[in-house]
Tab-separated table of C-alpha atoms and ligand atoms in Angstrom:
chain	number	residue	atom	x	y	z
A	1269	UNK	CA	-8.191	-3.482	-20.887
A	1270	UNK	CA	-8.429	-3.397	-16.966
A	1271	UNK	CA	-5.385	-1.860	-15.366
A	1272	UNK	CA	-3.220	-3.613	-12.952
A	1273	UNK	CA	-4.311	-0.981	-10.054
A	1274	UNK	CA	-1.545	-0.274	-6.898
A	1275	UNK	CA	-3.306	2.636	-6.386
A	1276	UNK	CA	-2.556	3.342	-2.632
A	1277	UNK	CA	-6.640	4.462	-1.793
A	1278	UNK	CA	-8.963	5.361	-3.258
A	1279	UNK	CA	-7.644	1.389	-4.154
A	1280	UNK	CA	-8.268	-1.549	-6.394
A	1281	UNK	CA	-11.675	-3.850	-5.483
A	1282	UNK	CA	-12.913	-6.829	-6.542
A	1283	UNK	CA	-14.180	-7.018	-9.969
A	1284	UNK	CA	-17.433	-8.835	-9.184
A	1285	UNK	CA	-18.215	-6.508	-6.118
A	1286	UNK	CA	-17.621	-3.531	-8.490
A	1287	UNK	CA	-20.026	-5.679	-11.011
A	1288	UNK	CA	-23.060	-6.117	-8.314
A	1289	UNK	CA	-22.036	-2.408	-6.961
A	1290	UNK	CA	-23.273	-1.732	-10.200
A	1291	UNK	CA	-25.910	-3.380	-10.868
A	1292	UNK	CA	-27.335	-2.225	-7.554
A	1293	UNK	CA	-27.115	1.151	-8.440
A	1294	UNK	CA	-29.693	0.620	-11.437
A	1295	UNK	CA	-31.785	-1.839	-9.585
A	1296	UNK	CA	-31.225	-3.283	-6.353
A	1297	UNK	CA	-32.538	-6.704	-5.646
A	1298	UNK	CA	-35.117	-6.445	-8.241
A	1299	UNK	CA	-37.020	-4.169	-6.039
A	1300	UNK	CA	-37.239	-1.592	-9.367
A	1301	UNK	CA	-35.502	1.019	-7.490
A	1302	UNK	CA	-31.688	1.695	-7.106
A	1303	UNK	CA	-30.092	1.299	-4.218
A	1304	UNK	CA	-29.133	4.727	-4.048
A	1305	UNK	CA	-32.644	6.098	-3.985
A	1306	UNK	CA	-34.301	4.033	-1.604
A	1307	UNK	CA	-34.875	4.662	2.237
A	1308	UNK	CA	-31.875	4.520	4.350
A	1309	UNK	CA	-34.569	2.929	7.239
A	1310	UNK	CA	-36.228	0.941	4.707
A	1311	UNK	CA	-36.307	-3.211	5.585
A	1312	UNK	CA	-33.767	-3.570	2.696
A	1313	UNK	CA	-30.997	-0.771	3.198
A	1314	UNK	CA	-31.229	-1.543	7.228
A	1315	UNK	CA	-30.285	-5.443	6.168
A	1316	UNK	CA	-27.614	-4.068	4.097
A	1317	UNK	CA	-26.497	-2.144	7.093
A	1318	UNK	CA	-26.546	-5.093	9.552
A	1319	UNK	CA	-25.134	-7.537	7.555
A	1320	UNK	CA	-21.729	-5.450	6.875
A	1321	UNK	CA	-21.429	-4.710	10.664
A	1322	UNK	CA	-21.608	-8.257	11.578
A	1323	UNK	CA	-19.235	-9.228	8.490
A	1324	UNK	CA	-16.884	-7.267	10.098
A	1325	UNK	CA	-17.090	-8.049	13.581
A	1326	UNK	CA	-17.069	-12.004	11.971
A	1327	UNK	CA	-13.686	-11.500	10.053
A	1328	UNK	CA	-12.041	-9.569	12.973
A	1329	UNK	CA	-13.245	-12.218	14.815
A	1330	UNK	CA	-14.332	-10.154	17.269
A	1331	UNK	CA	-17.931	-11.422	17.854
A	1332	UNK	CA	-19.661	-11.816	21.398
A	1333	UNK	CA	-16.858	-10.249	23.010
A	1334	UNK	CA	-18.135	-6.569	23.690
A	1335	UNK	CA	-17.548	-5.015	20.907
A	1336	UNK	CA	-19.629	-2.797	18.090
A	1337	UNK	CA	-19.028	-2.171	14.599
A	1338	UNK	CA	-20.210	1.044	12.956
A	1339	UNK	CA	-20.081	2.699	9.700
A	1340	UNK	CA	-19.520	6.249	10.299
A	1341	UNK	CA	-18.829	9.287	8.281
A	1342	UNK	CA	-15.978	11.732	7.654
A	1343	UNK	CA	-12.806	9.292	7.318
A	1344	UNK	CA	-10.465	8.294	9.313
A	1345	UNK	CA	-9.561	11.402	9.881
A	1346	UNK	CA	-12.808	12.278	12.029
A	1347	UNK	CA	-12.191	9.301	13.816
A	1348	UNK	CA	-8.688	11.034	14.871
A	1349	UNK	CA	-11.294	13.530	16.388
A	1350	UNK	CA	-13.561	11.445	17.830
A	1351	UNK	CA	-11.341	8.885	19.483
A	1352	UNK	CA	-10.082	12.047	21.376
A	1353	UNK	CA	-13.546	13.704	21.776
A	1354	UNK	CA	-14.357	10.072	23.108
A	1355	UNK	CA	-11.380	8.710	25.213
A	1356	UNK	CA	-9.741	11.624	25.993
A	1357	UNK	CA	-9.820	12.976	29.574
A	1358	UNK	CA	-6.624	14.604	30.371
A	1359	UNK	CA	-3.275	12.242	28.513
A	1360	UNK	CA	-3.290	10.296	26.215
A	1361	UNK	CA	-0.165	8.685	24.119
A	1362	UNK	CA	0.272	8.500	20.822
A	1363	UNK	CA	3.046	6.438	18.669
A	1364	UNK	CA	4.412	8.506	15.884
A	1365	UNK	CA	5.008	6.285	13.193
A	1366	UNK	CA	4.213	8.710	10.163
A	1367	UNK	CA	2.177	11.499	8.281
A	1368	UNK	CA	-0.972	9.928	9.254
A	1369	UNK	CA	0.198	9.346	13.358
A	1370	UNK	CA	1.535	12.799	13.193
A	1371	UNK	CA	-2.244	13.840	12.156
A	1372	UNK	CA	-3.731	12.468	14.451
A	1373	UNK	CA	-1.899	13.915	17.630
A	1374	UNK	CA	-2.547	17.446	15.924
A	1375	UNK	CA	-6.140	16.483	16.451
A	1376	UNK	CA	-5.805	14.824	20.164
A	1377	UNK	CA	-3.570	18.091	21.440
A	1378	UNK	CA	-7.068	19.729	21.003
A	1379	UNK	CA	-8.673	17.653	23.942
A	1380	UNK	CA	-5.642	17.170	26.002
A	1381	UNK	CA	-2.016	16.501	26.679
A	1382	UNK	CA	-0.336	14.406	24.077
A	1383	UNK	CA	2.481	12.112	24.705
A	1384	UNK	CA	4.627	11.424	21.953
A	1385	UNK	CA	5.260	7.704	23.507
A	1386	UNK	CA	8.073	7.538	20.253
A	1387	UNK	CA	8.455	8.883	16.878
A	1388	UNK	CA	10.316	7.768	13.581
A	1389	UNK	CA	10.182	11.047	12.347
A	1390	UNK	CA	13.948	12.130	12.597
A	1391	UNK	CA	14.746	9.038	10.341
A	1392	UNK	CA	11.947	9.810	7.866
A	1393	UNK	CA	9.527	7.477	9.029
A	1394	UNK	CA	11.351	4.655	7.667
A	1395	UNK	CA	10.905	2.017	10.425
A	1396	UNK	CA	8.844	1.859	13.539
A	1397	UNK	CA	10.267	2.585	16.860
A	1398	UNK	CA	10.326	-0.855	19.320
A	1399	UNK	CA	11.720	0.126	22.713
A	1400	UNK	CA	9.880	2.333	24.626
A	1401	UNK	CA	8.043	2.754	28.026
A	1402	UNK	CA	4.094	3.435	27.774
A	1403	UNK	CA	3.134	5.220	31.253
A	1404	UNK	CA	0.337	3.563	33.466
A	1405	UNK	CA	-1.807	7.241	33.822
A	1406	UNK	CA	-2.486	7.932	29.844
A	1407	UNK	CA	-5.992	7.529	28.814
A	1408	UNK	CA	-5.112	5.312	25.795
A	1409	UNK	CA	-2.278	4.574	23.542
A	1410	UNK	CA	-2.677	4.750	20.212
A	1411	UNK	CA	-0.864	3.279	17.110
A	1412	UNK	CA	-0.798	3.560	13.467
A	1413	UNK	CA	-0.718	-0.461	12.150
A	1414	UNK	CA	0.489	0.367	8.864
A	1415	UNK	CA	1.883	3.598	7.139
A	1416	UNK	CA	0.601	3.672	4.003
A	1417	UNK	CA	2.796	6.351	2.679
A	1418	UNK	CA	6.275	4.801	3.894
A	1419	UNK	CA	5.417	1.293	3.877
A	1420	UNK	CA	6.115	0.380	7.341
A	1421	UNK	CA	3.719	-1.875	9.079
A	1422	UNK	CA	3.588	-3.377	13.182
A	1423	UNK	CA	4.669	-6.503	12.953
A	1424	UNK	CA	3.822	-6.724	16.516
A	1425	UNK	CA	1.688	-4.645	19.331
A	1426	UNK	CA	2.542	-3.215	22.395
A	1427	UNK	CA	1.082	-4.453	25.709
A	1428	UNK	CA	0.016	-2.399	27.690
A	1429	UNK	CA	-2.995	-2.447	30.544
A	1430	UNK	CA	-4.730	1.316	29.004
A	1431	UNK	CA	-7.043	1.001	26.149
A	1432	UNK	CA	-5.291	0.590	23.230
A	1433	UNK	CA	-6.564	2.013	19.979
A	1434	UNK	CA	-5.406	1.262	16.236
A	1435	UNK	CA	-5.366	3.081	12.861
A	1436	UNK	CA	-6.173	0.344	10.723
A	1437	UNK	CA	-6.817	2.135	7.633
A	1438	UNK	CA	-4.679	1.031	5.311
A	1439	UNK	CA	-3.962	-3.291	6.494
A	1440	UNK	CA	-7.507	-4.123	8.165
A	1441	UNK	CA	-8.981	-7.422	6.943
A	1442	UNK	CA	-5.294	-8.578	5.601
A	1443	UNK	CA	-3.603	-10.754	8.190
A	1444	UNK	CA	-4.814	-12.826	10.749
A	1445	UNK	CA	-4.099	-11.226	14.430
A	1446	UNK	CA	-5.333	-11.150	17.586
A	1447	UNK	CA	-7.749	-8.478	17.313
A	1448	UNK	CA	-8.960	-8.952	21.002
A	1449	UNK	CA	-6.229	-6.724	21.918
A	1450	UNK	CA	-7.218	-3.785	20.614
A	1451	UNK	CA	-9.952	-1.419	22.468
A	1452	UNK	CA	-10.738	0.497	19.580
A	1453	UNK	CA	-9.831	-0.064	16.329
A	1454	UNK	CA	-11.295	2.402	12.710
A	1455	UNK	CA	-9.946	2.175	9.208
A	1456	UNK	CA	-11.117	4.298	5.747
A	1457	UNK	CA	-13.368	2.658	3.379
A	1458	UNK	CA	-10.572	3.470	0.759
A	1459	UNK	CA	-7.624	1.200	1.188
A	1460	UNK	CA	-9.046	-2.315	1.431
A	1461	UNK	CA	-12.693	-2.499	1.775
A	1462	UNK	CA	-14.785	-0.082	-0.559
A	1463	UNK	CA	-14.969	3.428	-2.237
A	1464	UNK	CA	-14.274	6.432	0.473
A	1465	UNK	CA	-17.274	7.943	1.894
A	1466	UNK	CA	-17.407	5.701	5.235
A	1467	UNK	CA	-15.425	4.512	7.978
A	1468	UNK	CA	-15.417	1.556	10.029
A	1469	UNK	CA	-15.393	1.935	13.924
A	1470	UNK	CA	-15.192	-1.135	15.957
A	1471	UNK	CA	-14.996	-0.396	19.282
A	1472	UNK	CA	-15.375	-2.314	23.035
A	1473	UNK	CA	-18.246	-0.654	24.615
A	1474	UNK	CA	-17.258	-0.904	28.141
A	1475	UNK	CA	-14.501	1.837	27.488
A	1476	UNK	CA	-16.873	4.372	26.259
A	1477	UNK	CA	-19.119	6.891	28.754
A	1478	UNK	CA	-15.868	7.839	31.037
A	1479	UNK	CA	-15.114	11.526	29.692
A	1480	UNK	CA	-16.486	14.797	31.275
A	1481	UNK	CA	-17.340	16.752	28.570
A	1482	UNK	CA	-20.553	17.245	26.704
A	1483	UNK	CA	-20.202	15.224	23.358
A	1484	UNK	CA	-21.895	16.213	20.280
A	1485	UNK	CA	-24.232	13.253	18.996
A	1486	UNK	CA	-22.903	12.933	16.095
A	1487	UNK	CA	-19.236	12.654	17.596
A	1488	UNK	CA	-20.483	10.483	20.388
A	1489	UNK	CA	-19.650	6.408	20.085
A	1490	UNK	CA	-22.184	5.847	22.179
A	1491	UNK	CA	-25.014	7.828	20.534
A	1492	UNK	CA	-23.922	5.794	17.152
A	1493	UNK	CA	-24.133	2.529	19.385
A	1494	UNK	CA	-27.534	3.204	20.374
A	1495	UNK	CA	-28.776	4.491	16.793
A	1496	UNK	CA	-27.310	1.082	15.440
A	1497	UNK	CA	-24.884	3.392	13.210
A	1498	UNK	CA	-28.433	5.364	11.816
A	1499	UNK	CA	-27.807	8.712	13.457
A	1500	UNK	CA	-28.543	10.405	10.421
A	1501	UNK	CA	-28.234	9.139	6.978
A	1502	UNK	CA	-25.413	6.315	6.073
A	1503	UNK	CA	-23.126	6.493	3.026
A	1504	UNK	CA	-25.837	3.750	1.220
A	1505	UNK	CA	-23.222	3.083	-1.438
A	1506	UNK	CA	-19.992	2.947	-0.250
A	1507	UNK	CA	-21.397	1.009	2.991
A	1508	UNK	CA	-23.030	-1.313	0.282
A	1509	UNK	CA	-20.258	-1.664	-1.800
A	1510	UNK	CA	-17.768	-2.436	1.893
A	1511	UNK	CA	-20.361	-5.369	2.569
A	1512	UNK	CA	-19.817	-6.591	-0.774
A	1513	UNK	CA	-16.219	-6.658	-0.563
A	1514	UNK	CA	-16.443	-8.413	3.120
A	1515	UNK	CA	-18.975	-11.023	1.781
A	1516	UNK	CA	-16.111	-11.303	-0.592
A	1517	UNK	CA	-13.163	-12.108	1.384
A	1518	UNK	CA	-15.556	-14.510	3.548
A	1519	UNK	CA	-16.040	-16.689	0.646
A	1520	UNK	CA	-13.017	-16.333	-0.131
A	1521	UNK	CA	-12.409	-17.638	3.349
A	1522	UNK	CA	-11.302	-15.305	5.670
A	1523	UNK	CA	-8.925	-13.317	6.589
A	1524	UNK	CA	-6.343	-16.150	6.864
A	1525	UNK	CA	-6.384	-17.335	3.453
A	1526	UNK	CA	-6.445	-13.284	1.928
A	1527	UNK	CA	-2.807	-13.267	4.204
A	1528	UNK	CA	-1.524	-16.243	2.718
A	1529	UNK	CA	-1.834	-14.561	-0.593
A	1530	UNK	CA	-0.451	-10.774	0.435
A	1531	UNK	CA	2.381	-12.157	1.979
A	1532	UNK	CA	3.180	-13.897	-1.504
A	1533	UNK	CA	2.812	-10.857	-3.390
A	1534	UNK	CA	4.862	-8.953	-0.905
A	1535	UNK	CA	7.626	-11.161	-1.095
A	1536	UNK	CA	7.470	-11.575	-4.715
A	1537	UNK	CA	7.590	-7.737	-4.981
A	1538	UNK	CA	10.326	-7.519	-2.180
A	1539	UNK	CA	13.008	-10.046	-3.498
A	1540	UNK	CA	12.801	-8.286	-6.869
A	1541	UNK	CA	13.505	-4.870	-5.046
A	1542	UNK	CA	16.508	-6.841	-3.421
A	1543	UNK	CA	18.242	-8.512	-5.855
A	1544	UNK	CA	18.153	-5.798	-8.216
A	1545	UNK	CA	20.503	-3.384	-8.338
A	1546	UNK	CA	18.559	-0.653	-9.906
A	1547	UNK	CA	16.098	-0.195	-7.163
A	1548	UNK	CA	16.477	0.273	-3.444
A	1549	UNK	CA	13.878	-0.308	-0.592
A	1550	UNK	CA	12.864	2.554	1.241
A	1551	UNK	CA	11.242	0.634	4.439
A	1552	UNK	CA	14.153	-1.225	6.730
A	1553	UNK	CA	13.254	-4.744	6.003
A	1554	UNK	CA	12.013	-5.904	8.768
A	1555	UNK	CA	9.019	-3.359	9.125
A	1556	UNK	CA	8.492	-3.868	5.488
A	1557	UNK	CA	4.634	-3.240	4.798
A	1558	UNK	CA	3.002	-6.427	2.674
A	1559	UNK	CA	-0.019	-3.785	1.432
A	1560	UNK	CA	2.231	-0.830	0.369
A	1561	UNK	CA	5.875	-1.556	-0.928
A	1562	UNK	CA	7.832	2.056	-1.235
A	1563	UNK	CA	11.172	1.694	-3.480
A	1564	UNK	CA	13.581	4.398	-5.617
A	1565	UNK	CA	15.546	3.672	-8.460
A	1566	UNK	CA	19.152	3.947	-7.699
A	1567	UNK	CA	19.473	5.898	-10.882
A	1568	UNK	CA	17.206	8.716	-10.738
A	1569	UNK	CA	17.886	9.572	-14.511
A	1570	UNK	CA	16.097	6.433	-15.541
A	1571	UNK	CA	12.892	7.511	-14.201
A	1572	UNK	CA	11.789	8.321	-17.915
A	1573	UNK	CA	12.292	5.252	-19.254
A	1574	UNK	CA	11.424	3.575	-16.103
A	1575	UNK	CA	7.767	5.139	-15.930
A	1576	UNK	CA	7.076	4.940	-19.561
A	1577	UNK	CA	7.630	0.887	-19.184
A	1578	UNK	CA	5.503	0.272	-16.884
A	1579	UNK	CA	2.883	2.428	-17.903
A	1580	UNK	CA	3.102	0.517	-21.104
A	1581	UNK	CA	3.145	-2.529	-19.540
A	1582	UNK	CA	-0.644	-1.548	-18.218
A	1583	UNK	CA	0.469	-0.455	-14.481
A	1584	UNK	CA	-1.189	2.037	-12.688
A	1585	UNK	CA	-0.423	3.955	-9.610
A	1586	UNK	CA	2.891	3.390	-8.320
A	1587	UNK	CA	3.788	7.023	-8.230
A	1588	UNK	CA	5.142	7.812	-4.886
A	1589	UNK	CA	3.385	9.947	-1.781
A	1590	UNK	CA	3.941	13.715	-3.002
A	1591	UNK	CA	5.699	14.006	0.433
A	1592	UNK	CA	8.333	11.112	-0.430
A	1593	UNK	CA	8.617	10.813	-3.674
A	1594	UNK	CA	9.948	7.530	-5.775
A	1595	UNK	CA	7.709	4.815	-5.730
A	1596	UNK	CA	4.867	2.898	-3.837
A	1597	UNK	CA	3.232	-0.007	-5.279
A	1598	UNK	CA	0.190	-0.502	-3.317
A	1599	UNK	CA	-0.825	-4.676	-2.631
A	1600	UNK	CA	-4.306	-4.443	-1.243
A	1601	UNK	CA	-6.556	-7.568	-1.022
A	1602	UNK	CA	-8.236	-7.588	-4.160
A	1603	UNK	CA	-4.663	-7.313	-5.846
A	1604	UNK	CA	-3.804	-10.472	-7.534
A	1605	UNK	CA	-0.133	-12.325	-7.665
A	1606	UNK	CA	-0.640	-11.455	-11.570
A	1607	UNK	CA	-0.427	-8.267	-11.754
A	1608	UNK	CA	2.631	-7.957	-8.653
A	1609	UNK	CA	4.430	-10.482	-11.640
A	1610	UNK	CA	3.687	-7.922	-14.268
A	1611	UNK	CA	5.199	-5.275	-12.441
A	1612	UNK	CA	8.074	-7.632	-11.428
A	1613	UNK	CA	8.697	-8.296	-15.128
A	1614	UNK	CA	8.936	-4.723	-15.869
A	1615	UNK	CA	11.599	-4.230	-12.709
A	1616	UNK	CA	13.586	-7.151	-14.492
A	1617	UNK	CA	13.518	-5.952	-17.777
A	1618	UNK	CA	14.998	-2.826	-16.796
A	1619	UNK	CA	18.060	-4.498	-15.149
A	1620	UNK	CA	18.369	-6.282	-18.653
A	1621	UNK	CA	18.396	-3.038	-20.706
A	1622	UNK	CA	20.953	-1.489	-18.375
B	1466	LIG	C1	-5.574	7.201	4.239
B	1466	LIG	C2	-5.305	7.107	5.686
B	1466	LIG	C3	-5.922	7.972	6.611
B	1466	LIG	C4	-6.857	9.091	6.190
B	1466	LIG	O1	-8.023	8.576	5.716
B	1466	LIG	P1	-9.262	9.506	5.306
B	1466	LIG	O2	-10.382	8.527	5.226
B	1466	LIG	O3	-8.905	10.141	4.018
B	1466	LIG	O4	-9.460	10.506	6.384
B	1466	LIG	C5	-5.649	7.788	7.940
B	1466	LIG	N1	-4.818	6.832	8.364
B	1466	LIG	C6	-4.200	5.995	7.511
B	1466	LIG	C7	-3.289	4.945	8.044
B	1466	LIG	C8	-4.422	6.098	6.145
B	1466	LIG	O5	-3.817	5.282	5.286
């Protein structure tokens, strides 16, 4: 029996995109060949390759208005490296909202001078910082749009007149905003749109090509603009299996109607932690993330009996961050209201049995 999947990334897809992922491994479009052993330039990976960068630029919106979407390599953790390698002339400012925020000015103080614009840190990350000034001189300013390990997310975006750039890794492609105000925006394969091995980068060209420094092509946004994200060889599959999962949510119909459906699951998830008295939320409610929902028990002796039900019940994944502990129940696209109600049940039977 399939497993109702919270895992917070490597995450739950879409069982017909892991289906054709599949099948395209032992043949892909009946060319006799798998997809995995064909050309990366041949005619039929390179319309693979085009079709998920304009899927992406189509969800976000974002098409015709200057901007490029590429699959790139190394996580979005070497895109903390290259947005600095990149943007970076001499400050940028950075928004601390978390482990993965905090990682990403350790990369950026190699390039520059960081400033720490505000942090959450002293409170354990547990709600994002709202009032604070964002100096004219910084290079760019960039944010973290949802914590994945302490289930915070922006509920709204700071406006400022610098670049702006945006971790997206972990909420990309599951609410409707205004993506025209970001500069620069990447996100991991892993949390909502395929298996990890690639990155998406989409990024407004016209703020690229104003650093000093030398930049090694493969670091270089601009290099990967011109190569038409072909430097060297793509992740075939995961980029394969991302397109899927975009082609996906399109029929689905967007990005609009996938929100409509997270934000039921998130509240359905939500009032449950509320209203009973064996759990507690760890996120202040109103920076409450609808993709990853982080609670404790009140009781921590009940964590036995706790995990045994819902492992029983056919849960998987709701195991805390290592660095956190308790729990994190992870509601990414492909997650339906289902299995949120099967965990919900579980919650409720516990206040039942005491
Ligand atoms: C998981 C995650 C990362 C790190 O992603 P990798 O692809 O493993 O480098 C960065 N930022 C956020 C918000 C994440 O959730």
């Amino acid at each position: 029996m399939k497993k109702h999947n919270f895992s917070a990334g490597p995450c739950i897809l879409p069982q017909e995109v892991l289906l054709k992922a599949s099948e395209a491994v032992q043949d892909f479009n009946g060319m006799g060949l798998s997809l995995i052993e064909i050309s990366h330039r041949s005619k039929e990976f390179v319309e693979v390759m085009e079709k998920a960068r304009a899927l992406a630029l189509e969800l976000l919106d974002l098409k015709d208005k200057g901007y490029v979407a590429l699959f790139l390599q190394g996580g979005a953790s070497m895109e903390f490296i290259r947005v600095a390698y990149n943007l970076l002339e001499t400050k940028a400012g950075y928004l601390n909202t978390g482990t993965w925020s905090n990682n990403a000015i350790k990369e950026a103080k190699l390039f520059g001078e960081v400033v720490e614009v505000a942090s959450s840190k002293n409170e354990g990350y547990n709600h994002i910082p709202k009032m604070f000034g964002v100096p004219n001189d910084l290079d760019y300013l960039h944010i973290t749009s949802n914590n994945t390990i302490y289930g915070t997310q922006m509920k709204t975006f700071p406006k400022v007149n610098i670049p702006l750039v945006c971790d997206m890794s972990s909420d990309i492609f599951s609410r409707k905003i205004d993506f025209s105000q970001f500069d620069l925006i990447y996100a991991g394969a892993q949390k909502n749109m395929g298996p990890a091995g690639t990155e998406l980068v989409v990024v407004k060209e016209d703020i690229l090509g104003k650093v000093s420094r030398k930049i090694p092509s493969i670091l270089d946004y601009k290099v990967q603009i011109e190569k038409e994200s072909m430097y060297n060889t793509p992740a075939v599959f995961p980029i394969y299996t991302t397109m899927l999962t975009l082609q996906w949510l399109k029929d689905l119909g967007g990005v609009s109607v996938i929100e409509e459906l997270n934000n039921k699951k998130a509240q359905l998830l939500y009032s449950e932690i509320d209203l009973n008295p064996m759990f507690n939320g760890y996120a202040k409610k109103e920076d409450r993330s609808t993709m990853n929902a982080t609670f404790t028990l009140a009781d921590e002796k009940l964590k036995d009996t706790f995990d045994a039900m819902w492992k029983e019940a056919g849960v998987s994944g709701i195991s805390g961050h290592r660095s956190i502990g308790g729990y994190r129940a992870s509601m990414y696209n492909a997650l339906s209201l289902d299995s949120v109600g099967v965990l919900v049940d579980v919650m409720s039977e516990m206040e039942r049995k005491g």
